[in-house]
Short mmCIF file of C-alpha atoms and ligand atoms in Angstrom, two decimals:
data_model
loop_
_atom_site.label_atom_id
_atom_site.label_comp_id
_atom_site.label_asym_id
_atom_site.label_seq_id
_atom_site.Cartn_x
_atom_site.Cartn_y
_atom_site.Cartn_z
CA MET A 1 20.78 -12.36 -40.44
CA ASN A 2 21.14 -12.74 -36.64
CA LYS A 3 18.42 -11.24 -34.68
CA TYR A 4 18.94 -9.29 -31.25
CA PHE A 5 17.10 -10.37 -28.30
CA ASP A 6 16.96 -8.79 -24.78
CA LEU A 7 16.51 -11.26 -21.86
CA SER A 8 16.90 -11.07 -18.32
CA VAL A 9 18.08 -13.77 -16.12
CA HIS A 10 15.07 -14.01 -14.09
CA GLN A 11 12.80 -14.29 -17.39
CA LEU A 12 15.45 -17.35 -18.37
CA VAL A 13 15.57 -19.10 -15.26
CA ASP A 14 11.97 -18.53 -14.11
CA PHE A 15 10.89 -20.05 -17.16
CA ILE A 16 13.18 -22.96 -17.44
CA LEU A 17 13.94 -24.02 -13.99
CA ARG A 18 10.87 -22.94 -11.62
CA SER A 19 9.05 -26.08 -10.79
CA GLY A 20 6.75 -27.50 -8.20
CA ASP A 21 3.57 -25.66 -6.52
CA ILE A 22 2.03 -22.47 -5.94
CA ASP A 23 2.36 -22.15 -2.32
CA ASP A 24 1.59 -18.59 -0.87
CA ARG A 25 2.47 -19.71 2.57
CA TYR A 26 6.33 -19.32 1.25
CA PHE A 27 5.84 -16.96 -1.50
CA ASN A 28 3.54 -13.98 -1.25
CA ASN A 29 3.56 -10.32 -1.16
CA SER A 30 4.72 -10.35 2.50
CA THR A 31 7.51 -12.49 2.39
CA MET A 32 8.60 -10.87 -0.82
CA LEU A 33 8.67 -7.52 0.92
CA GLU A 34 10.29 -9.24 4.01
CA GLY A 35 12.84 -10.76 1.22
CA ILE A 36 13.84 -7.37 0.33
CA ILE A 37 14.40 -6.48 3.98
CA MET A 38 16.59 -9.87 4.39
CA HIS A 39 18.67 -8.80 1.57
CA GLN A 40 19.56 -5.38 2.86
CA TYR A 41 20.26 -7.17 6.25
CA VAL A 42 22.62 -9.58 4.78
CA GLN A 43 24.32 -6.83 2.47
CA SER A 44 24.76 -4.55 5.60
CA LYS A 45 26.75 -7.08 7.47
CA GLN A 46 29.51 -7.46 4.96
CA ASN A 47 32.98 -6.00 4.78
CA GLU A 48 34.61 -3.80 2.21
CA THR A 49 35.40 -6.92 0.15
CA TYR A 50 31.56 -7.17 -0.62
CA GLU A 51 30.04 -5.06 -3.24
CA SER A 52 26.24 -5.13 -3.25
CA GLU A 53 23.73 -5.09 -6.43
CA VAL A 54 26.37 -5.52 -9.25
CA PRO A 55 24.57 -4.91 -12.61
CA VAL A 56 25.91 -7.83 -15.19
CA ASP A 57 25.40 -8.17 -18.76
CA GLY A 58 26.89 -9.69 -21.73
CA THR A 59 25.77 -10.92 -25.20
CA ILE A 60 25.74 -14.50 -26.32
CA ASN A 61 25.14 -16.35 -29.71
CA ILE A 62 22.86 -18.92 -29.79
CA SER A 63 21.18 -20.03 -33.13
CA ASN A 64 20.48 -17.30 -35.27
CA TYR A 65 19.99 -14.80 -32.07
CA ILE A 66 22.40 -12.34 -30.40
CA ILE A 67 20.90 -12.55 -27.02
CA ARG A 68 21.84 -9.76 -24.48
CA LEU A 69 21.56 -11.39 -21.16
CA HIS A 70 21.44 -9.05 -18.13
CA GLY A 71 20.97 -9.23 -14.32
CA ARG A 72 22.02 -7.87 -11.10
CA CYS A 73 23.75 -10.00 -8.54
CA ASP A 74 23.12 -9.53 -4.90
CA GLY A 75 26.63 -9.43 -4.35
CA VAL A 76 30.22 -9.88 -5.46
CA ILE A 77 32.93 -10.86 -3.02
CA LYS A 78 36.46 -9.93 -3.97
CA CYS A 79 38.94 -11.78 -1.97
CA GLU A 80 42.57 -11.94 -2.74
CA LYS A 81 42.94 -14.47 -5.40
CA LYS A 82 39.14 -15.16 -6.05
CA VAL A 83 35.99 -13.63 -6.78
CA ILE A 84 32.59 -15.25 -5.48
CA ILE A 85 29.08 -14.12 -6.64
CA ASP A 86 26.73 -14.08 -3.52
CA GLU A 87 22.98 -15.00 -4.30
CA ILE A 88 20.72 -14.32 -1.29
CA LYS A 89 17.62 -16.07 -0.66
CA SER A 90 15.36 -15.73 2.31
CA TYR A 91 12.86 -18.40 3.46
CA ILE A 92 10.09 -18.99 5.98
CA GLY A 93 9.26 -22.50 7.10
CA ASP A 94 11.41 -25.71 6.79
CA ARG A 95 14.93 -24.68 5.68
CA GLU A 96 15.89 -28.14 3.65
CA LYS A 97 12.38 -28.33 2.31
CA PHE A 98 12.73 -24.85 0.67
CA ILE A 99 16.14 -25.47 -0.42
CA ASN A 100 15.39 -28.86 -1.98
CA ASN A 101 12.57 -27.58 -3.83
CA ASN A 102 14.40 -24.55 -5.31
CA PHE A 103 17.99 -25.28 -5.39
CA SER A 104 18.32 -25.87 -9.02
CA TRP A 105 16.46 -22.68 -9.93
CA HIS A 106 18.43 -20.53 -7.43
CA LEU A 107 21.81 -21.99 -8.65
CA ALA A 108 20.96 -21.48 -12.28
CA GLN A 109 20.32 -17.72 -11.65
CA ALA A 110 23.65 -17.55 -9.78
CA GLU A 111 25.39 -19.37 -12.62
CA CYS A 112 24.22 -16.81 -15.24
CA TYR A 113 25.64 -13.92 -12.97
CA ALA A 114 28.65 -15.43 -12.41
CA TYR A 115 29.17 -16.45 -16.10
CA LEU A 116 28.18 -12.83 -17.14
CA TYR A 117 30.69 -11.33 -14.50
CA ALA A 118 33.68 -13.74 -15.58
CA LEU A 119 32.92 -12.78 -19.18
CA LYS A 120 33.23 -9.07 -18.75
CA ASN A 121 36.28 -9.31 -16.16
CA LYS A 122 38.13 -12.24 -18.28
CA LEU A 123 38.15 -14.49 -15.22
CA ASP A 124 39.06 -18.20 -15.84
CA CYS A 125 37.34 -19.36 -12.68
CA ILE A 126 34.95 -17.83 -10.00
CA GLY A 127 33.08 -18.98 -7.08
CA ILE A 128 29.43 -19.09 -6.11
CA GLN A 129 27.83 -18.56 -3.17
CA LEU A 130 24.19 -19.24 -2.14
CA THR A 131 23.34 -17.48 0.75
CA TYR A 132 20.05 -18.77 3.02
CA ILE A 133 18.61 -16.65 5.49
CA SER A 134 15.50 -17.27 7.51
CA GLN A 135 12.80 -14.54 7.84
CA ILE A 136 12.04 -15.59 11.35
CA ASP A 137 15.04 -15.68 13.07
CA LYS A 138 17.67 -14.62 10.40
CA ASN A 139 19.63 -18.03 10.87
CA THR A 140 21.90 -18.29 7.88
CA THR A 141 23.25 -21.19 5.72
CA TYR A 142 25.89 -21.12 2.98
CA LYS A 143 26.41 -23.45 -0.09
CA ASN A 144 29.47 -22.93 -2.07
CA PHE A 145 30.33 -23.90 -5.48
CA GLU A 146 33.55 -23.61 -7.74
CA TYR A 147 33.35 -23.23 -11.49
CA THR A 148 35.94 -22.72 -14.48
CA PHE A 149 34.78 -20.05 -17.13
CA ILE A 150 34.04 -23.15 -19.64
CA ASP A 151 31.80 -24.85 -17.07
CA LEU A 152 29.77 -21.75 -16.70
CA LYS A 153 29.46 -21.09 -20.56
CA ASN A 154 28.31 -24.39 -21.12
CA LYS A 155 25.75 -24.18 -18.53
CA VAL A 156 24.63 -20.84 -19.42
CA GLU A 157 24.19 -22.11 -23.23
CA SER A 158 22.33 -25.11 -22.40
CA TYR A 159 19.82 -22.79 -20.48
CA LEU A 160 19.48 -20.71 -23.42
CA TYR A 161 19.03 -23.71 -25.68
CA GLU A 162 16.38 -24.99 -23.57
CA TYR A 163 14.52 -21.43 -23.70
CA LEU A 164 14.95 -21.11 -27.75
CA ASP A 165 11.78 -22.58 -28.49
CA PHE A 166 10.08 -20.28 -26.25
CA LEU A 167 12.12 -17.33 -27.44
CA LYS A 168 11.26 -17.87 -30.90
CA ILE A 169 7.41 -17.76 -29.97
CA ILE A 170 7.75 -14.64 -28.42
CA ASP A 171 9.88 -13.01 -30.82
CA ASP A 172 7.55 -14.07 -33.79
CA LEU A 173 4.77 -12.50 -31.77
CA LYS A 174 6.66 -9.04 -31.71
CA GLU A 175 7.64 -9.33 -35.18
CA ASN A 176 4.22 -10.29 -36.38
CA ARG A 177 2.76 -7.23 -34.40
CA ASN A 178 5.28 -4.91 -35.75
CA GLN A 179 4.62 -6.04 -39.31
CA SER A 180 0.92 -5.85 -38.97
CA LEU A 181 1.16 -2.54 -37.49
CA LYS A 182 2.42 -1.15 -40.80
CA GLU A 183 -1.14 -1.50 -42.27
CA LEU A 184 -2.77 0.04 -39.00
CA LYS A 185 -6.16 1.74 -39.58
CA PHE A 186 -8.88 3.12 -37.47
CA PRO A 187 -11.37 0.24 -37.55
CA PHE A 188 -14.60 2.63 -38.32
CA LEU A 189 -15.15 4.50 -41.69
CA LYS A 190 -15.83 7.56 -40.09
CA LEU A 191 -14.29 9.43 -37.07
CA ARG A 192 -16.67 11.08 -34.66
CA LYS A 193 -16.20 14.67 -33.74
CA GLY A 194 -13.04 14.98 -31.47
CA GLN A 195 -11.78 11.69 -31.99
CA LYS A 196 -8.89 12.81 -34.50
CA GLU A 197 -7.76 15.29 -31.95
CA MET A 198 -7.96 12.58 -28.87
CA ILE A 199 -5.75 10.21 -31.17
CA GLU A 200 -3.29 12.56 -31.90
CA PHE A 201 -2.90 13.85 -28.21
CA VAL A 202 -2.70 10.06 -26.94
CA ASN A 203 -0.01 9.38 -29.61
CA LYS A 204 1.95 12.46 -29.06
CA ASP A 205 1.92 12.22 -25.29
CA ILE A 206 3.09 8.45 -25.18
CA VAL A 207 5.91 9.09 -27.71
CA ASN A 208 6.92 12.44 -25.90
CA LYS A 209 6.69 10.49 -22.54
CA GLU A 210 4.20 13.12 -21.22
CA ILE A 211 1.38 12.95 -18.89
CA GLY A 212 -2.01 14.37 -20.42
CA PHE A 213 -5.59 14.45 -19.48
CA ILE A 214 -8.65 14.06 -21.62
CA GLU A 215 -11.95 15.16 -20.72
CA ALA A 216 -14.47 13.96 -23.00
CA PRO A 217 -18.41 13.29 -23.07
CA THR A 218 -19.81 9.84 -22.93
CA GLY A 219 -20.32 8.18 -26.49
CA ILE A 220 -17.82 9.60 -28.44
CA GLY A 221 -15.59 6.56 -28.57
CA LYS A 222 -12.79 7.33 -25.92
CA THR A 223 -11.81 3.75 -25.59
CA VAL A 224 -11.04 2.79 -29.17
CA SER A 225 -9.44 6.19 -29.99
CA CYS A 226 -7.12 6.13 -26.84
CA ILE A 227 -6.40 2.65 -27.73
CA TYR A 228 -5.85 3.63 -31.64
CA GLY A 229 -3.45 6.62 -30.43
CA SER A 230 -1.61 4.07 -28.44
CA LEU A 231 -1.18 1.67 -30.98
CA LEU A 232 0.24 4.19 -33.11
CA SER A 233 2.91 4.61 -30.80
CA PHE A 234 4.43 1.15 -31.08
CA LYS A 235 5.47 2.39 -34.35
CA ASP A 236 7.39 5.10 -33.30
CA ILE A 237 9.02 4.23 -29.98
CA GLN A 238 10.06 1.18 -28.07
CA ILE A 239 7.27 0.20 -25.79
CA ASP A 240 7.27 -3.05 -23.68
CA LYS A 241 3.60 -2.96 -22.50
CA ILE A 242 0.59 -0.71 -22.27
CA PHE A 243 -1.58 -0.84 -19.18
CA TYR A 244 -5.27 0.08 -19.80
CA LEU A 245 -6.40 0.63 -16.31
CA THR A 246 -10.13 0.88 -15.42
CA PRO A 247 -12.13 0.80 -12.15
CA LYS A 248 -14.94 -1.00 -14.00
CA ASN A 249 -15.42 -4.71 -14.99
CA ASN A 250 -17.59 -3.75 -18.00
CA GLU A 251 -14.73 -1.19 -19.28
CA PHE A 252 -12.34 -4.38 -19.57
CA LYS A 253 -14.48 -6.21 -22.04
CA LEU A 254 -14.81 -2.79 -23.92
CA ALA A 255 -11.23 -2.38 -23.93
CA LEU A 256 -10.45 -5.84 -25.08
CA SER A 257 -13.05 -5.85 -27.85
CA SER A 258 -11.63 -2.80 -28.97
CA LEU A 259 -8.27 -4.63 -29.35
CA LYS A 260 -10.30 -7.34 -31.06
CA LEU A 261 -11.68 -4.82 -33.62
CA PHE A 262 -8.10 -3.98 -34.65
CA ASN A 263 -7.17 -7.72 -34.72
CA ASN A 264 -9.92 -8.29 -36.97
CA SER A 265 -8.95 -5.95 -39.35
CA GLY A 266 -5.24 -7.66 -39.77
CA VAL A 267 -3.44 -6.33 -36.66
CA LYS A 268 -1.66 -8.59 -34.47
CA ILE A 269 -1.78 -7.21 -31.17
CA THR A 270 -1.55 -9.35 -27.88
CA GLY A 271 -3.78 -8.36 -24.68
CA ILE A 272 -4.95 -9.80 -21.58
CA GLU A 273 -7.63 -8.98 -18.97
CA ILE A 274 -6.37 -9.44 -15.39
CA LEU A 275 -9.21 -9.76 -13.12
CA SER A 276 -9.21 -10.21 -9.29
CA LYS A 277 -7.97 -13.18 -7.78
CA GLU A 278 -11.44 -13.59 -6.04
CA LYS A 279 -12.75 -13.56 -9.37
CA MET A 280 -10.82 -15.94 -11.07
CA CYS A 281 -10.15 -18.39 -8.27
CA LEU A 282 -11.75 -21.91 -9.05
CA SER A 283 -11.13 -23.35 -5.78
CA ASP A 284 -13.84 -23.39 -2.74
CA LYS A 285 -11.33 -23.30 -0.07
CA LYS A 286 -9.36 -19.85 -1.63
CA LYS A 287 -6.13 -21.34 -0.34
CA CYS A 288 -3.24 -20.94 -2.43
CA ASN A 289 -1.23 -24.02 -1.66
CA PRO A 290 -0.97 -27.67 -2.74
CA GLU A 291 -2.71 -29.24 0.26
CA ASN A 292 -5.65 -27.27 -0.25
CA CYS A 293 -5.81 -26.50 -3.81
CA VAL A 294 -5.75 -28.95 -6.93
CA PHE A 295 -4.88 -25.84 -8.90
CA ALA A 296 -1.87 -24.95 -7.15
CA ARG A 297 -0.40 -28.46 -7.20
CA GLY A 298 2.35 -28.92 -9.64
CA TYR A 299 1.52 -25.55 -11.27
CA TYR A 300 5.12 -24.66 -12.29
CA ASP A 301 5.69 -28.19 -13.90
CA LYS A 302 2.93 -27.80 -15.95
CA ILE A 303 2.81 -23.82 -17.16
CA LYS A 304 5.77 -24.01 -19.74
CA LYS A 305 3.90 -26.08 -22.14
CA ILE A 306 0.46 -24.21 -21.58
CA LEU A 307 2.20 -20.85 -22.30
CA LYS A 308 3.58 -22.18 -25.26
CA GLU A 309 0.36 -23.56 -26.37
CA LEU A 310 -1.58 -20.46 -25.46
CA LEU A 311 0.51 -17.95 -27.13
CA LEU A 312 1.04 -19.92 -30.32
CA ASN A 313 -2.91 -20.04 -30.68
CA HIS A 314 -4.57 -16.69 -29.37
CA LEU A 315 -3.60 -13.16 -29.23
CA LEU A 316 -6.33 -11.81 -26.92
CA PHE A 317 -6.72 -13.61 -23.58
CA ASP A 318 -10.42 -12.94 -21.61
CA GLU A 319 -11.47 -14.52 -18.73
CA LYS A 320 -13.26 -17.19 -20.62
CA ILE A 321 -10.18 -18.55 -22.46
CA ILE A 322 -8.11 -18.44 -19.39
CA LYS A 323 -10.59 -20.34 -16.91
CA ASP A 324 -11.35 -22.92 -19.96
CA ILE A 325 -7.59 -23.89 -20.12
CA ALA A 326 -7.06 -23.62 -16.31
CA LEU A 327 -9.90 -26.14 -15.79
CA LYS A 328 -8.73 -28.41 -18.71
CA GLU A 329 -5.04 -28.38 -17.37
CA ASN A 330 -5.62 -27.90 -13.47
CA VAL A 331 -3.76 -24.87 -13.18
CA CYS A 332 -4.67 -21.81 -11.30
CA PRO A 333 -6.22 -19.18 -13.58
CA PHE A 334 -5.38 -16.19 -11.77
CA GLU A 335 -1.59 -17.11 -11.95
CA LEU A 336 -2.04 -18.13 -15.33
CA SER A 337 -3.34 -14.67 -16.12
CA LEU A 338 -0.52 -13.04 -14.54
CA ASP A 339 2.11 -15.27 -16.40
CA LEU A 340 0.54 -14.58 -19.64
CA SER A 341 0.87 -10.91 -18.87
CA ASN A 342 4.49 -11.22 -18.98
CA TYR A 343 4.23 -11.83 -22.93
CA VAL A 344 1.72 -9.64 -24.28
CA ASP A 345 1.34 -6.00 -25.33
CA TYR A 346 -1.65 -4.75 -23.52
CA ILE A 347 -2.72 -5.37 -19.82
CA ILE A 348 -6.24 -4.48 -19.03
CA CYS A 349 -6.83 -4.44 -15.28
CA ASP A 350 -7.89 -2.34 -12.15
CA TYR A 351 -5.78 0.36 -10.82
CA ASN A 352 -4.64 -1.70 -7.95
CA TYR A 353 -2.30 -3.68 -10.13
CA VAL A 354 -0.36 -0.47 -10.66
CA PHE A 355 -0.88 1.84 -7.86
CA HIS A 356 -1.69 -0.43 -4.60
CA PRO A 357 1.04 -0.17 -2.07
CA THR A 358 0.74 -4.15 -1.93
CA ALA A 359 -0.92 -5.51 -4.97
CA PHE A 360 0.87 -3.78 -7.44
CA LEU A 361 2.43 -5.94 -10.19
CA LYS A 362 6.04 -6.30 -8.82
CA ARG A 363 7.05 -8.18 -11.80
CA PHE A 364 6.80 -5.10 -14.08
CA PHE A 365 7.26 -2.25 -11.49
CA GLU A 366 9.72 -3.66 -9.14
CA SER A 367 11.53 -6.18 -11.55
CA PRO A 368 15.20 -6.81 -9.87
CA ASP A 369 16.83 -7.15 -13.33
CA LYS A 370 14.76 -5.32 -16.01
CA THR A 371 13.38 -2.01 -16.55
CA TYR A 372 10.13 -2.18 -18.67
CA ASN A 373 9.14 0.83 -20.82
CA ILE A 374 5.37 0.99 -19.79
CA ASP A 375 2.93 3.47 -20.60
CA LEU A 376 -0.62 3.84 -18.82
CA LEU A 377 -3.83 4.63 -20.15
CA VAL A 378 -5.94 5.46 -17.17
CA ASP A 379 -9.82 5.37 -17.84
CA GLU A 380 -11.80 7.72 -15.57
CA ALA A 381 -8.86 8.87 -13.80
CA HIS A 382 -10.74 11.27 -11.59
CA ASN A 383 -11.48 8.08 -9.61
CA LEU A 384 -7.85 7.65 -8.62
CA ILE A 385 -8.10 10.31 -5.91
CA SER A 386 -10.45 8.31 -3.70
CA ARG A 387 -9.07 5.13 -4.96
CA SER A 388 -5.65 5.97 -3.68
CA ARG A 389 -6.74 7.53 -0.33
CA ASP A 390 -8.32 3.87 0.11
CA MET A 391 -5.37 1.88 -1.05
CA TYR A 392 -3.16 4.14 1.08
CA SER A 393 -5.02 3.68 4.09
CA SER A 394 -5.40 0.79 6.65
CA PHE A 395 -7.01 0.10 9.89
CA ILE A 396 -7.02 -2.70 12.48
CA SER A 397 -9.94 -2.52 14.54
CA ASN A 398 -10.45 -4.13 17.98
CA SER A 399 -12.97 -6.36 16.96
CA LEU A 400 -10.66 -7.72 14.27
CA PHE A 401 -8.07 -8.35 16.91
CA SER A 402 -10.76 -9.91 19.28
CA ASN A 403 -11.92 -12.36 16.63
CA MET A 404 -8.27 -13.51 15.76
CA LYS A 405 -7.51 -13.72 19.49
CA LYS A 406 -10.58 -16.02 20.16
CA GLU A 407 -9.62 -18.15 17.37
CA LEU A 408 -5.98 -18.69 18.39
CA LYS A 409 -6.50 -18.91 22.11
CA ASN A 410 -6.48 -22.95 22.21
CA ILE A 411 -3.33 -23.24 20.29
CA LYS A 412 -0.77 -24.61 22.53
CA ASN A 413 2.26 -22.87 20.86
CA ILE A 414 4.37 -21.07 23.32
CA ASP A 415 5.23 -18.28 20.79
CA ILE A 416 1.83 -17.60 19.60
CA LYS A 417 0.65 -17.34 23.37
CA LYS A 418 3.63 -15.12 24.44
CA ASN A 419 3.21 -12.74 21.32
CA LEU A 420 -0.80 -12.62 21.67
CA LYS A 421 -0.24 -11.54 25.22
CA LYS A 422 1.85 -8.69 24.25
CA LEU A 423 -0.35 -7.53 21.71
CA SER A 424 -3.34 -7.90 23.86
CA SER A 425 -1.77 -5.40 26.40
CA ASN A 426 -1.50 -2.99 23.53
CA PHE A 427 -5.18 -3.32 22.65
CA ALA A 428 -6.00 -2.92 26.16
CA MET A 429 -4.03 0.55 26.15
CA PHE A 430 -5.99 1.59 23.21
CA LYS A 431 -9.27 0.87 24.90
CA LYS A 432 -8.29 3.30 27.50
CA ILE A 433 -7.65 6.14 25.36
CA GLU A 434 -10.45 8.61 25.87
CA PHE A 435 -11.84 9.95 22.74
CA ILE A 436 -12.63 13.45 23.71
CA ASN A 437 -11.25 16.69 22.28
CA SER A 438 -10.28 19.94 23.71
CA GLU A 439 -13.79 20.92 23.88
CA GLU A 440 -14.59 18.09 26.12
CA GLU A 441 -16.88 16.41 23.50
CA GLU A 442 -16.86 12.79 22.62
CA ILE A 443 -15.62 12.23 19.39
CA SER A 444 -15.25 8.79 17.24
CA GLU A 445 -11.55 8.96 16.07
CA LEU A 446 -8.48 10.31 17.28
CA LYS A 447 -5.26 11.50 15.09
CA LEU A 448 -2.19 10.35 16.45
CA GLU A 449 1.14 12.17 15.50
CA LYS A 450 3.14 8.77 15.76
CA LEU A 451 2.09 5.26 16.42
CA ASP A 452 3.37 3.61 19.59
CA ASP A 453 6.57 1.93 18.25
CA GLU A 454 6.19 -1.09 20.87
CA PHE A 455 2.64 -1.67 19.28
CA VAL A 456 4.37 -1.97 15.70
CA LYS A 457 7.04 -4.28 16.96
CA ASN A 458 4.53 -6.59 18.39
CA LEU A 459 2.20 -6.65 15.63
CA ARG A 460 5.24 -7.43 13.42
CA GLN A 461 6.36 -10.21 15.57
CA MET A 462 3.02 -11.72 16.09
CA SER A 463 2.58 -11.59 12.45
CA ASP A 464 5.78 -13.36 11.97
CA VAL A 465 5.16 -16.26 14.52
CA TYR A 466 1.46 -16.83 13.15
CA LYS A 467 3.00 -16.87 9.40
CA LYS A 468 5.47 -19.79 10.85
CA TYR A 469 2.80 -21.62 12.87
CA SER A 470 0.49 -21.47 9.70
CA ASN A 471 3.30 -22.90 7.51
CA ASP A 472 4.04 -25.70 9.88
CA HIS A 473 0.17 -26.70 10.22
CA PRO A 474 -1.35 -26.37 6.50
CA PHE A 475 -4.37 -28.28 7.08
CA GLN A 476 -5.58 -26.04 9.85
CA ILE A 477 -7.87 -23.02 8.78
CA TYR A 478 -8.05 -19.84 10.85
CA GLU A 479 -10.20 -17.61 8.88
CA LYS A 480 -10.42 -14.75 11.37
CA ALA A 481 -6.47 -14.85 12.22
CA ASP A 482 -5.77 -14.79 8.23
CA GLU A 483 -8.20 -11.93 8.09
CA PHE A 484 -6.49 -9.95 10.90
CA PHE A 485 -3.10 -10.85 9.69
CA LEU A 486 -3.66 -9.79 6.04
CA GLU A 487 -5.16 -6.40 7.25
CA SER A 488 -1.82 -6.07 9.37
CA TYR A 489 0.41 -6.86 6.47
CA LYS A 490 -1.21 -3.93 4.78
CA PHE A 491 -1.17 -1.73 7.80
CA LEU A 492 2.50 -2.35 8.50
CA LYS A 493 3.48 -1.65 4.81
CA ILE A 494 1.87 1.60 4.97
CA TYR A 495 3.48 2.39 8.41
CA ASP A 496 6.78 1.61 6.57
CA LEU A 497 5.97 3.74 3.73
CA LEU A 498 5.08 6.76 6.43
CA ASP A 499 8.22 6.20 8.09
S1 SF4 B 1 -7.33 -21.58 -7.67
FE1 SF4 B 1 -7.63 -20.12 -6.22
S2 SF4 B 1 -6.89 -21.10 -4.37
FE2 SF4 B 1 -6.18 -22.31 -6.02
S3 SF4 B 1 -4.16 -21.43 -6.18
FE3 SF4 B 1 -5.36 -20.12 -7.59
S4 SF4 B 1 -6.21 -18.33 -6.52
FE4 SF4 B 1 -5.29 -20.05 -5.20
#
């Protein structure tokens, strides 16, 4: 009997065609955010023949699978006699290098969308346009291609055949999990007082998609009860992932050992702990690019084989397993933990990865072509109030700015100099603000109703110029400037959210 499998275009092409290095000068939170803005910019410049954000899907029979492949194309251009699928990519740094390094990956994505669109609309031929736009100066380049329906069908099927091995591994994991959950039992002989109620409460809340709060004393076995309640829900409803969020590192271990308890009794649940980048990083320089970190070099060329092996041999992934394999294979352990998280049932991590405005896991919460069914178990949820306040606050101090300025002052780059000068005049103005309240008393802070637009514009421009400069000079390290621009990125993101 054929089995049904749900797959997004991104999941498919990211796995089989992404290659090369980790390089956060080109791919990072800030470029991803800027990428969304660039997409919207390109889309806003189109005429009525252009339809933006078009969902596409279709089923394809491969081996003994019926695969539902789906995604969302950036644009569909409907000319008089032709339909063209537009795929927009934005970049910083050298355009040709960016295109050459990522071309087959980008084209395959567009080919999948074009195939699904042509399939649904019964088209014999269709065009593809790859639109490359610079995040720095909006300079735009187009690459155009023509396909027959048969060409596209062959292409997409060849991608799916290449993915088939891996598809079987993840499908088996799900199948084994579901079978094993039929025998699910609480891992201790006796329930403590309150545990039964807690288990039922968690299960009911997840199944009914409700938000519930539990207040219980220490030592009654909250973690294992909550996990048991959530495991029961896998039997009742379709769940892609459960996030166990906790602010304490020792709770990560506790949650993972609770999962292990269930697995020791025959359950086959998969899970991972995601620690912070600093904690996972194995490089002294802490610079995520191939010039500065051996673990970044060729990451995407090596990762497919590693993921297959790991998923075939382990169910639970802790810090040690991940770091051991990262050291053995010379791949970044942090990125490996993120990539593994795509394929497991439980993700144990800090609140940041869900709630932080810049650090949340976009792959699950802002995925371009898949909506995940996710449930959250939030440990010590009362901490969320103060943590959210920190996450959604940002500051830029005069000392951060001065340190950055000192570090960059000898750079002979006209854009850096020009923008530094503009920003300096903003900071000079801030210095002149008298921190005095209506009672004529000196105060340490001042609440402004609105930030000066000119300052925000200058900060944005300076950040862009610095980004470009540091991309062009990968071996020059400016720690203070990096610190300033990292904070600026968060500052601007929060400013945009307020807007
Ligand atoms: S090992 Fe550290 S520096 Fe290297 S890519 Fe990973 S996080 Fe970045």
